Short mmCIF file of C-alpha atoms in Angstrom, two decimals:
data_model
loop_
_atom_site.label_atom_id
_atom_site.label_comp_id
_atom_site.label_asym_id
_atom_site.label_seq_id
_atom_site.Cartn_x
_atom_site.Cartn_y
_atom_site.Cartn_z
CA UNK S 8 49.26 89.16 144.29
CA UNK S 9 53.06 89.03 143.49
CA UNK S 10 54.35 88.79 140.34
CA UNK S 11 55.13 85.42 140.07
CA UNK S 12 51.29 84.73 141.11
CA UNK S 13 50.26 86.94 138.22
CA UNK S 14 52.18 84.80 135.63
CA UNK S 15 51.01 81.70 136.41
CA UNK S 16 47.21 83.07 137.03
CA UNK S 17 47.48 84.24 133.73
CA UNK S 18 48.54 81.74 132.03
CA UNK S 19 45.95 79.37 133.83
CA UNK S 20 43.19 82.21 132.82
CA UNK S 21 43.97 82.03 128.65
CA UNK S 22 43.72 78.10 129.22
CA UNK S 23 40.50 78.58 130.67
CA UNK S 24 39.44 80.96 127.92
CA UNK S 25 40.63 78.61 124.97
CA UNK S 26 38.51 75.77 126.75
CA UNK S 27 35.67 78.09 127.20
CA UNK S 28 35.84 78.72 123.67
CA UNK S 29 36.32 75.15 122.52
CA UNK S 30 33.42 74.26 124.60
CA UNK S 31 31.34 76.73 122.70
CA UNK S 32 32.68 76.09 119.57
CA UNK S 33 31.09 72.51 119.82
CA UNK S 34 27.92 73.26 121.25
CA UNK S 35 27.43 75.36 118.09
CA UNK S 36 28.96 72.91 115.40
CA UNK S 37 26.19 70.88 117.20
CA UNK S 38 23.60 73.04 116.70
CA UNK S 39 24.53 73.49 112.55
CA UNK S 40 24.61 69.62 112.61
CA UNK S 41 21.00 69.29 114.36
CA UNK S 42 19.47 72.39 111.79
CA UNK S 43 21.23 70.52 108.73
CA UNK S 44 19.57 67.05 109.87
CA UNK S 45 16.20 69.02 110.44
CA UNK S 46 16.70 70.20 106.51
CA UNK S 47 18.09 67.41 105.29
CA UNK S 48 14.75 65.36 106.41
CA UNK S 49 12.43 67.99 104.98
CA UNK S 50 13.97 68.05 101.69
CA UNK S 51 13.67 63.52 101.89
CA UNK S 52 9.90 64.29 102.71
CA UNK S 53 9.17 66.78 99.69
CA UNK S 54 11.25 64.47 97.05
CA UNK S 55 9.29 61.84 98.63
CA UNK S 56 5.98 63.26 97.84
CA UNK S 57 6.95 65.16 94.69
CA UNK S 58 8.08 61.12 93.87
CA UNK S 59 5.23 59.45 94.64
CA UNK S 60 3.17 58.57 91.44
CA UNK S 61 0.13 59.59 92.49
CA UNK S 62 0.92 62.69 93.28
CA UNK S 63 2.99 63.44 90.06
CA UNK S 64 0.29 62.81 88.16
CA UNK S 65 -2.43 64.63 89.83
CA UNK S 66 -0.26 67.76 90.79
CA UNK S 67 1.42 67.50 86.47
CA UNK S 68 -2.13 66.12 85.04
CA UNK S 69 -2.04 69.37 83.19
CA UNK S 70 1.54 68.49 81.33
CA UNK S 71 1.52 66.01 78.47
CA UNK S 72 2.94 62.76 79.04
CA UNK S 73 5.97 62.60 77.75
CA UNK S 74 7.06 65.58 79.78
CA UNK S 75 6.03 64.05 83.23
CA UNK S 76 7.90 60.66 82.87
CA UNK S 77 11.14 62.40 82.53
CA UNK S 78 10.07 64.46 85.65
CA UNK S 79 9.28 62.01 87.80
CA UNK S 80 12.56 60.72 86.47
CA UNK S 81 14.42 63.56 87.23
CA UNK S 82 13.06 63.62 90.87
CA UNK S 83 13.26 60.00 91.55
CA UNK S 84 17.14 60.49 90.61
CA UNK S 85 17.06 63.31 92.84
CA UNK S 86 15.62 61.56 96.14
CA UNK S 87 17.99 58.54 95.54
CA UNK S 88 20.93 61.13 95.29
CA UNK S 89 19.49 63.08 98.65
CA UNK S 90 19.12 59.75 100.35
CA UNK S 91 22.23 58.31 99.91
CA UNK S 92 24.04 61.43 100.89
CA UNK S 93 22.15 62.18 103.91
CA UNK S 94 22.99 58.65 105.31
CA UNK S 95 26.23 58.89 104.45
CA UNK S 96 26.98 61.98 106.33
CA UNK S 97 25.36 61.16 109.65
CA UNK S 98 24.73 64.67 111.41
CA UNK S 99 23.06 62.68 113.94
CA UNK S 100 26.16 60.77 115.22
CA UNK S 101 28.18 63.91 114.53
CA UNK S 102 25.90 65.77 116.74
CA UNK S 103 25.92 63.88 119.15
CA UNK S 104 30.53 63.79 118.98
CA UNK S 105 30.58 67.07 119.25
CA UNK S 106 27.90 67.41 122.25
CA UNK S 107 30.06 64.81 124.01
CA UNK S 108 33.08 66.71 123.50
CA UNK S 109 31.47 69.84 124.32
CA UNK S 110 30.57 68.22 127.88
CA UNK S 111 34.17 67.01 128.17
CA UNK S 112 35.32 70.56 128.15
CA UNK S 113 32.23 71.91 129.95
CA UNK S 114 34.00 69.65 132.95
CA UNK S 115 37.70 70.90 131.98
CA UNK S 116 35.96 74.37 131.92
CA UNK S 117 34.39 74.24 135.57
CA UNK S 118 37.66 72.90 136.41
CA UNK S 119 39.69 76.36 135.77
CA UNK S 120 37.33 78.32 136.70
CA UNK S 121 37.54 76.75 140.24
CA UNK S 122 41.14 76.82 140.18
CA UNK S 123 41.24 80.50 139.61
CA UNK S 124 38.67 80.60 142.18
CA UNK S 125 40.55 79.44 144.62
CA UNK S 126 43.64 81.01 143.69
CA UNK S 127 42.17 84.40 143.91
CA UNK S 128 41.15 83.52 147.50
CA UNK S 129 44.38 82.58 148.53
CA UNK S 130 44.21 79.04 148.95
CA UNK S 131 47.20 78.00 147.17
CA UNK S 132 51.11 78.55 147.32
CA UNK S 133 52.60 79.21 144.11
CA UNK S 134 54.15 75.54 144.43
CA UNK S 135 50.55 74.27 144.66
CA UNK S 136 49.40 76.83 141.71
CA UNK S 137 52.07 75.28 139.70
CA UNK S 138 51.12 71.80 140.29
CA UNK S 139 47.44 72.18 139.74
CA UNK S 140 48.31 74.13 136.89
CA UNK S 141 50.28 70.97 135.26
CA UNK S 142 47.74 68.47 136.60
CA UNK S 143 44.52 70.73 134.70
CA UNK S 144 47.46 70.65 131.42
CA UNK S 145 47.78 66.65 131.30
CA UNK S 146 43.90 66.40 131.49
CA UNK S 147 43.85 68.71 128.63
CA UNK S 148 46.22 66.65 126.99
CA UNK S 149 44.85 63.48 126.91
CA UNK S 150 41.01 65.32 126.00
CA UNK S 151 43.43 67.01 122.79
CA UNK S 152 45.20 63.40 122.26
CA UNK S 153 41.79 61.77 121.40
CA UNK S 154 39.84 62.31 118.67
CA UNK S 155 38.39 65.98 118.29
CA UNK S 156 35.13 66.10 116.42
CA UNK S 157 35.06 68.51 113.30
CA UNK S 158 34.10 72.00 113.74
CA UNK S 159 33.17 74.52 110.74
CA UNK S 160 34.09 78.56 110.36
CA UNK S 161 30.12 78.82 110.56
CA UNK S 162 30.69 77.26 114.48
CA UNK S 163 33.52 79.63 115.25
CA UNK S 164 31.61 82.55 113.69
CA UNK S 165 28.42 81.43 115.99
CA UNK S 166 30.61 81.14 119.37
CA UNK S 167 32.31 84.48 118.88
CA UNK S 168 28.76 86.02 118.61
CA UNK S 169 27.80 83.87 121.65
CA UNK S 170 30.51 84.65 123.70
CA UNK S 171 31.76 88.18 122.72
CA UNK S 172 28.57 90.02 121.87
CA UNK S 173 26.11 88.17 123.69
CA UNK S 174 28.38 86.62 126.68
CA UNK S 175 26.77 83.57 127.22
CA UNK S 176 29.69 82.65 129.29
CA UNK S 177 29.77 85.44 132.06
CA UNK S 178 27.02 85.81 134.98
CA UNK S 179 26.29 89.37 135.64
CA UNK S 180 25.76 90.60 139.19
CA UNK S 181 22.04 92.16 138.18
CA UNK S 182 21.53 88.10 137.19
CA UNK S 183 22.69 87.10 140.13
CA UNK S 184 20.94 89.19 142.25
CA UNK S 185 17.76 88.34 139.94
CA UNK S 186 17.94 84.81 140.31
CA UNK S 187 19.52 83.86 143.16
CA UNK S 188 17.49 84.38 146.38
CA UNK S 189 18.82 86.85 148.74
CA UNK S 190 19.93 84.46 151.78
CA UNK S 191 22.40 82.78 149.34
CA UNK S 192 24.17 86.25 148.19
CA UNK S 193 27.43 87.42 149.33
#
């Protein structure tokens, strides 16, 4: 490769790492989302129960009177506080932004890495490089011009462990080898 390759192939290969990490990024804020929903309806079903007459009165029976009303009080507040801020923060629909968004870049992702692909087999002049380059860059553009779902430090924290320490992204040759049957191999 001449030098002028090597520029533009490395620029094209940090814009494929920033959308590999985006796309992780996404696919974890979507996993905190899905947990946090998971939570968020336990916690409804236990204020629920605790909330339920019945069940204040035969779990409390042992309290005096006075002392459970104000409970139940207490907890009934509690659910109605739970409940309204669950709904209004809709995980689910967050979710499921981020998991589209994540799939947007999965595409933008495949995209680069057959672009470097193919420029590490030759197939392109630097002309054509430059210009598939610029095409991948608008795409990336109008994905970056649209709205871009929320992500949290706890997200970023959870794709550098994915990607760095446990490389989710990158396909050994032992896996390769494992998985894919021998009459496929190169």
């Amino acid at each position: 490769m001449d030098d002028q390759i090597k520029i533009i192939y490395r620029e094209i290969l940090e814009r494929y790492t920033k959308v590999i990490w985006t796309h992780k990024i996404h696919l974890c804020q979507t996993d905190i989302y899905l947990r946090n929903k998971k939570l968020q309806n336990n916690v409804l079903s236990v204020l629920s129960v605790i909330v339920s007459a019945s069940a204040i009165t035969n779990i409390f029976k042992w309290l005096p009177e006075n002392l459970i009303v104000p409970l139940m009080a207490l907890a009934s507040l509690t659910l109605t506080y739970f409940t309204v801020k669950y709904k209004a923060e809709n995980l689910e629909k967050k979710a499921s932004e981020n998991e589209r968004f994540a799939a947007i870049m999965h595409d933008l992702r495949n995209q680069y890495s057959a672009l470097l692909s193919d420029i590490k087999g030759g197939l392109y002049s630097k002309e054509q490089m430059s210009e598939k380059r610029t095409q991948l860059e608008k795409i990336e553009n109008i994905i970056y011009s649209g709205i871009v779902p929320y992500t949290s430090k706890e997200a970023v924290d959870k794709a550098a462990k994915a990607l760095k320490i446990k490389q989710e992204s990158t396909t050994t040759n032992e896996e390769i080898k494992q998985i894919i049957s021998d009459n496929l191999q190169m």
